C-alpha positions as a LaTeX table, in Angstrom:
\begin{tabular}{lrrr}
\hline
Residue & $x$ (\AA) & $y$ (\AA) & $z$ (\AA) \\
\hline
Met1 & 0.00 & 0.00 & 0.00 \\
Thr2 & 2.79 & 2.45 & 0.85 \\
Gly3 & 4.26 & 2.03 & $-2.64$ \\
Arg4 & 1.22 & 3.73 & $-4.11$ \\
Cys5 & 2.02 & 6.90 & $-2.13$ \\
Phe6 & 5.61 & 7.15 & $-3.38$ \\
Asn7 & 6.19 & 10.42 & $-5.23$ \\
Pro8 & 9.80 & 11.28 & $-6.11$ \\
Phe9 & 8.66 & 14.67 & $-7.41$ \\
Ser10 & 7.20 & 15.82 & $-4.09$ \\
Leu11 & 8.49 & 19.11 & $-2.70$ \\
Glu12 & 7.05 & 18.58 & 0.78 \\
Gly13 & 9.30 & 20.07 & 3.44 \\
Lys14 & 11.27 & 22.17 & 0.94 \\
Thr15 & 11.51 & 25.97 & 0.97 \\
Ile16 & 12.05 & 27.43 & $-2.48$ \\
Leu17 & 12.83 & 30.94 & $-3.72$ \\
Val18 & 11.57 & 31.98 & $-7.16$ \\
Thr19 & 12.66 & 35.27 & $-8.75$ \\
Gly20 & 10.56 & 36.99 & $-11.38$ \\
Ala21 & 7.54 & 35.46 & $-9.66$ \\
Ser22 & 5.17 & 38.34 & $-10.42$ \\
Ser23 & 4.42 & 37.02 & $-13.94$ \\
Gly24 & 5.09 & 34.45 & $-16.64$ \\
Ile25 & 7.34 & 31.46 & $-15.98$ \\
Gly26 & 8.23 & 32.65 & $-12.48$ \\
Arg27 & 4.61 & 32.90 & $-11.39$ \\
Ala28 & 3.70 & 29.54 & $-12.94$ \\
Thr29 & 6.70 & 27.91 & $-11.25$ \\
Ala30 & 5.83 & 29.31 & $-7.84$ \\
Ile31 & 2.23 & 28.14 & $-8.11$ \\
Ala32 & 3.20 & 24.66 & $-9.36$ \\
Cys33 & 5.80 & 24.19 & $-6.63$ \\
Ser34 & 3.29 & 25.15 & $-3.95$ \\
Lys35 & 0.91 & 22.51 & $-5.30$ \\
Met36 & 3.70 & 19.97 & $-4.84$ \\
Gly37 & 3.99 & 20.92 & $-1.17$ \\
Ala38 & 6.79 & 23.50 & $-1.14$ \\
Thr39 & 6.87 & 26.60 & 1.03 \\
Met40 & 7.46 & 29.43 & $-1.42$ \\
Ile41 & 9.45 & 32.64 & $-1.18$ \\
Val42 & 8.42 & 34.73 & $-4.18$ \\
Thr43 & 10.09 & 37.91 & $-5.31$ \\
Gly44 & 9.63 & 40.47 & $-8.06$ \\
Arg45 & 9.62 & 44.20 & $-8.64$ \\
Asn46 & 5.87 & 44.80 & $-8.76$ \\
Gln47 & 4.30 & 44.38 & $-5.32$ \\
Glu48 & 0.72 & 44.31 & $-6.61$ \\
Arg49 & 1.41 & 41.54 & $-9.13$ \\
Leu50 & 3.54 & 39.72 & $-6.57$ \\
Asn51 & 0.61 & 39.74 & $-4.16$ \\
Leu52 & $-1.53$ & 38.21 & $-6.92$ \\
Thr53 & 0.96 & 35.37 & $-7.20$ \\
Leu54 & 0.94 & 34.95 & $-3.44$ \\
Ser55 & $-2.87$ & 34.69 & $-3.44$ \\
Gln56 & $-2.72$ & 31.79 & $-5.92$ \\
Leu57 & $-0.30$ & 29.63 & $-3.94$ \\
Asp58 & $-1.52$ & 26.43 & $-2.30$ \\
Gly59 & $-0.93$ & 25.94 & 1.39 \\
Glu60 & 0.31 & 28.34 & 4.04 \\
Gly61 & 3.53 & 29.94 & 5.23 \\
His62 & 4.53 & 31.50 & 1.92 \\
Leu63 & 6.30 & 34.86 & 1.75 \\
Ala64 & 6.36 & 37.62 & $-0.87$ \\
Ile65 & 9.36 & 39.96 & $-0.86$ \\
Ser66 & 9.32 & 42.89 & $-3.25$ \\
Ala67 & 12.79 & 43.48 & $-4.72$ \\
Asp68 & 14.52 & 44.69 & $-7.86$ \\
Ile69 & 17.46 & 42.31 & $-8.01$ \\
Thr70 & 19.37 & 44.56 & $-10.41$ \\
Lys71 & 19.92 & 46.79 & $-7.35$ \\
Arg72 & 22.49 & 45.79 & $-4.73$ \\
Asp73 & 20.48 & 47.16 & $-1.79$ \\
Asp74 & 17.43 & 45.15 & $-2.87$ \\
Ile75 & 19.54 & 42.00 & $-3.14$ \\
Asp76 & 20.79 & 42.55 & 0.41 \\
Lys77 & 17.22 & 43.09 & 1.64 \\
Leu78 & 15.93 & 39.97 & $-0.12$ \\
Val79 & 18.72 & 37.75 & 1.19 \\
Ala80 & 18.32 & 39.09 & 4.73 \\
Glu81 & 14.59 & 38.28 & 4.73 \\
Cys82 & 14.98 & 34.82 & 3.16 \\
Pro83 & 14.90 & 31.77 & 5.40 \\
Ala84 & 17.19 & 28.81 & 4.72 \\
Leu85 & 16.44 & 27.45 & 1.26 \\
Asn86 & 16.28 & 24.01 & $-0.34$ \\
Gly87 & 15.91 & 25.41 & $-3.82$ \\
Val88 & 16.16 & 28.51 & $-5.99$ \\
Val89 & 14.67 & 29.18 & $-9.42$ \\
His90 & 16.29 & 32.16 & $-11.13$ \\
Ser91 & 13.50 & 33.17 & $-13.51$ \\
Ala92 & 13.71 & 36.98 & $-13.61$ \\
Gly93 & 14.93 & 38.44 & $-16.87$ \\
Val94 & 14.30 & 40.80 & $-19.78$ \\
Gly95 & 14.14 & 40.42 & $-23.55$ \\
Asp96 & 15.75 & 42.49 & $-26.28$ \\
Arg97 & 15.53 & 42.97 & $-30.04$ \\
Thr98 & 18.34 & 45.25 & $-31.20$ \\
Leu99 & 20.34 & 44.94 & $-34.39$ \\
Leu100 & 23.97 & 44.63 & $-33.37$ \\
Lys101 & 25.04 & 47.62 & $-35.43$ \\
Met102 & 22.56 & 49.67 & $-33.38$ \\
Val103 & 23.60 & 48.45 & $-29.93$ \\
Arg104 & 24.19 & 51.14 & $-27.34$ \\
Glu105 & 26.00 & 50.82 & $-24.05$ \\
Lys106 & 22.74 & 51.28 & $-22.17$ \\
Asp107 & 21.24 & 48.33 & $-24.08$ \\
Leu108 & 24.09 & 46.12 & $-22.94$ \\
Glu109 & 23.78 & 47.33 & $-19.37$ \\
Arg110 & 20.00 & 46.77 & $-19.25$ \\
Val111 & 20.06 & 43.22 & $-20.61$ \\
Met112 & 23.24 & 41.96 & $-18.94$ \\
Ser113 & 22.27 & 43.53 & $-15.63$ \\
Ala114 & 18.93 & 41.70 & $-15.50$ \\
Asn115 & 19.81 & 38.42 & $-17.21$ \\
Phe116 & 23.34 & 37.80 & $-15.93$ \\
Asn117 & 24.62 & 40.18 & $-13.25$ \\
Ala118 & 21.48 & 40.02 & $-11.10$ \\
Pro119 & 21.21 & 36.22 & $-10.73$ \\
Val120 & 24.98 & 35.88 & $-10.27$ \\
Leu121 & 25.14 & 38.50 & $-7.52$ \\
Leu122 & 21.97 & 37.25 & $-5.83$ \\
Gln123 & 23.31 & 33.71 & $-5.84$ \\
Lys124 & 26.66 & 34.88 & $-4.43$ \\
Asn125 & 24.93 & 36.63 & $-1.54$ \\
Leu126 & 22.69 & 33.66 & $-0.80$ \\
Leu127 & 25.75 & 31.46 & $-0.56$ \\
Lys128 & 27.78 & 33.98 & 1.41 \\
Lys129 & 24.99 & 34.34 & 3.97 \\
Lys130 & 24.64 & 30.53 & 4.14 \\
Lys131 & 21.01 & 30.60 & 2.99 \\
Ile132 & 21.44 & 27.56 & 0.70 \\
Leu133 & 21.23 & 24.25 & 2.55 \\
Ser134 & 23.28 & 21.21 & 1.53 \\
Glu135 & 21.64 & 18.91 & $-1.03$ \\
Ser136 & 19.69 & 21.86 & $-2.42$ \\
Ser137 & 18.88 & 22.51 & $-6.08$ \\
Ile138 & 19.54 & 25.71 & $-8.05$ \\
Val139 & 17.76 & 26.19 & $-11.38$ \\
Phe140 & 18.45 & 28.89 & $-13.95$ \\
Ile141 & 15.87 & 29.66 & $-16.62$ \\
Ala142 & 18.14 & 30.15 & $-19.62$ \\
Ser143 & 17.20 & 29.81 & $-23.29$ \\
Arg144 & 17.83 & 28.03 & $-26.57$ \\
Ala145 & 18.80 & 31.44 & $-27.98$ \\
Pro146 & 22.60 & 31.00 & $-27.59$ \\
Phe147 & 22.42 & 27.87 & $-29.76$ \\
Ala148 & 19.89 & 29.10 & $-32.34$ \\
Pro149 & 20.84 & 32.66 & $-33.35$ \\
Thr150 & 18.24 & 34.95 & $-34.89$ \\
Val151 & 18.55 & 38.48 & $-36.23$ \\
Gly152 & 18.31 & 41.12 & $-33.50$ \\
Asn153 & 18.73 & 38.65 & $-30.67$ \\
Gly154 & 22.47 & 39.07 & $-30.10$ \\
Ile155 & 22.54 & 40.71 & $-26.69$ \\
Tyr156 & 19.83 & 38.48 & $-25.24$ \\
Ser157 & 21.57 & 35.37 & $-26.63$ \\
Ala158 & 24.89 & 36.49 & $-25.15$ \\
Ser159 & 23.35 & 37.10 & $-21.72$ \\
Lys160 & 21.81 & 33.63 & $-21.60$ \\
Gly161 & 24.98 & 32.02 & $-22.95$ \\
Ala162 & 26.96 & 33.67 & $-20.18$ \\
Leu163 & 24.44 & 32.43 & $-17.61$ \\
Ile164 & 24.78 & 28.84 & $-18.85$ \\
Ala165 & 28.58 & 28.98 & $-18.66$ \\
Tyr166 & 28.42 & 30.42 & $-15.15$ \\
Ala167 & 25.93 & 27.77 & $-13.98$ \\
Lys168 & 28.19 & 24.93 & $-15.11$ \\
Val169 & 31.09 & 26.28 & $-13.05$ \\
Leu170 & 28.82 & 26.96 & $-10.08$ \\
Gly171 & 27.72 & 23.33 & $-10.18$ \\
Leu172 & 31.33 & 22.19 & $-9.89$ \\
Glu173 & 32.09 & 24.56 & $-7.03$ \\
Leu174 & 29.04 & 23.49 & $-5.02$ \\
Ser175 & 29.26 & 19.76 & $-5.68$ \\
Ser176 & 31.12 & 19.12 & $-2.41$ \\
Gln177 & 27.96 & 20.28 & $-0.61$ \\
Leu178 & 25.80 & 18.09 & $-2.88$ \\
Ile179 & 24.12 & 21.26 & $-4.17$ \\
Arg180 & 22.91 & 20.72 & $-7.73$ \\
Val181 & 22.94 & 23.43 & $-10.42$ \\
Asn182 & 21.10 & 23.04 & $-13.72$ \\
Cys183 & 19.68 & 25.18 & $-16.53$ \\
Ile184 & 16.43 & 24.98 & $-18.44$ \\
Cys185 & 16.70 & 26.11 & $-22.07$ \\
Pro186 & 13.26 & 26.69 & $-23.58$ \\
Asn187 & 12.34 & 27.63 & $-27.10$ \\
Met188 & 9.49 & 30.11 & $-27.46$ \\
Val189 & 7.15 & 30.22 & $-24.48$ \\
Trp190 & 4.00 & 32.32 & $-24.40$ \\
Thr191 & 4.82 & 35.07 & $-21.91$ \\
Glu192 & 4.62 & 38.85 & $-21.89$ \\
Leu193 & 8.14 & 38.94 & $-23.38$ \\
Val194 & 6.99 & 36.97 & $-26.43$ \\
Glu195 & 3.90 & 39.11 & $-26.86$ \\
Arg196 & 6.07 & 42.22 & $-26.75$ \\
Asp197 & 8.57 & 40.67 & $-29.17$ \\
Ser198 & 5.75 & 39.95 & $-31.61$ \\
Gln199 & 4.76 & 43.61 & $-31.57$ \\
Leu200 & 8.36 & 44.73 & $-32.17$ \\
Thr201 & 9.07 & 42.34 & $-35.02$ \\
Gly202 & 5.64 & 42.25 & $-36.63$ \\
Val203 & 5.86 & 38.44 & $-36.74$ \\
Asp204 & 2.61 & 36.52 & $-36.27$ \\
Tyr205 & 3.78 & 34.03 & $-33.67$ \\
His206 & 0.38 & 32.30 & $-33.64$ \\
Gln207 & 1.17 & 31.19 & $-37.18$ \\
Glu208 & 4.84 & 30.54 & $-36.46$ \\
Glu209 & 4.09 & 28.17 & $-33.60$ \\
Leu210 & 2.30 & 25.82 & $-36.00$ \\
Lys211 & 5.73 & 25.05 & $-37.51$ \\
Tyr212 & 6.74 & 23.34 & $-34.28$ \\
Pro213 & 6.36 & 19.53 & $-34.41$ \\
Leu214 & 3.95 & 19.69 & $-31.45$ \\
Lys215 & 2.09 & 22.58 & $-33.14$ \\
Arg216 & 2.44 & 25.07 & $-30.32$ \\
Tyr217 & 4.85 & 27.20 & $-28.35$ \\
Gly218 & 5.47 & 26.35 & $-24.75$ \\
Arg219 & 3.35 & 27.51 & $-21.86$ \\
Pro220 & 4.72 & 28.71 & $-18.52$ \\
Asp221 & 3.35 & 25.53 & $-16.91$ \\
Asp222 & 5.56 & 23.42 & $-19.19$ \\
Ile223 & 8.65 & 25.10 & $-17.78$ \\
Ala224 & 7.27 & 24.99 & $-14.25$ \\
Asn225 & 6.83 & 21.23 & $-14.43$ \\
Leu226 & 10.41 & 20.73 & $-15.57$ \\
Ser227 & 11.53 & 22.98 & $-12.71$ \\
Ile228 & 9.69 & 20.71 & $-10.28$ \\
Tyr229 & 11.72 & 17.76 & $-11.52$ \\
Leu230 & 15.00 & 19.63 & $-11.06$ \\
Leu231 & 14.02 & 20.86 & $-7.59$ \\
Ser232 & 12.83 & 17.46 & $-6.42$ \\
Asp233 & 14.81 & 14.48 & $-5.18$ \\
Ala234 & 14.01 & 12.77 & $-8.50$ \\
Ser235 & 16.94 & 14.68 & $-10.02$ \\
Ser236 & 19.39 & 13.98 & $-7.20$ \\
Trp237 & 22.04 & 12.72 & $-9.67$ \\
Met238 & 21.79 & 15.62 & $-12.08$ \\
Thr239 & 24.00 & 18.69 & $-12.00$ \\
Gly240 & 25.75 & 20.82 & $-14.62$ \\
Ser241 & 23.08 & 19.99 & $-17.19$ \\
Cys242 & 21.16 & 22.16 & $-19.65$ \\
Leu243 & 17.76 & 20.70 & $-20.43$ \\
Asp244 & 16.23 & 21.71 & $-23.75$ \\
Ile245 & 12.44 & 21.99 & $-23.84$ \\
Thr246 & 11.43 & 22.88 & $-27.35$ \\
Gly247 & 8.20 & 21.31 & $-28.54$ \\
Gly248 & 10.39 & 19.33 & $-30.90$ \\
Ser249 & 11.76 & 22.37 & $-32.72$ \\
Ile250 & 15.49 & 22.56 & $-33.39$ \\
Ile251 & 15.37 & 26.30 & $-34.13$ \\
Leu252 & 14.50 & 29.24 & $-31.95$ \\
\hline
\end{tabular}
C-alpha cells in the first residue's frame, strides 16, 4: 500500500525561492511548486502583481518579498529576509531585439544587468549568507537562444549564454555540498516577453508556432513542471546539465 504513495517529485518540506515570480514562468513555477507541497518565497519588482501570485499559492507559510534584483540594496534586503532554502529558481529576466550595429551601451547594461549580473550576484549573496542548505537545487531559466541565433537577438543570446557557462562552473564549485545546479533552455514560451517581441518584429507568432512539431509554443506551466523535476529528489544525480524543452523544434 505504501508504494502507491511514493512520489519522487514531491516538494514537501522544501523551501524554495523563485525570482521573477510576479508574472510568466516565475509565477507559474511558484504556483506549481506550492501545489507539490513546497513553502514558497516569491520575489519580483511589482508588489501588486507579486501579491496576486501569493494569493494563488496552495498551502500556508509562503512569503512575498518585493525586490529589484538589479539593485544591490534590494539583493541585500531579499537575502536578509529569506529563510534557509532548499531550492532557488532564477526566472527573472528581460528580452531584447536590437540589431547589433545599433547596440548602445545602455542596451548592454540593461540586458546583462537583468539576465546575468542580477542572478549571479543574488546567488553569491545567498551562498555567502549561508542561505542555501546542503543537497539543495539551483535552477536557472536560460534559453535556446545561444544555440539558435536569430537576427536582433544578439545581446539576449549572449546574456543567456553567459548564464549557462556560469551555472556549469557553479555546479562544480558546489558539488562538495551536494548542491545541484542546472539550466532549463526553452524555445518560445507564451509570456509577456513573447507578446512584446511579436509587436516589435511584426511576426505573427500564432502562425509561427504551427511550424513546431507539437504545433504550439510552450506555456509557462511546461517550464514549471520541468523545474519541479530539477528541484525534487528525483533529479538527485543531475548537475551541470542544460535541459532543452522545445516542442520538438530545433530552431528558436
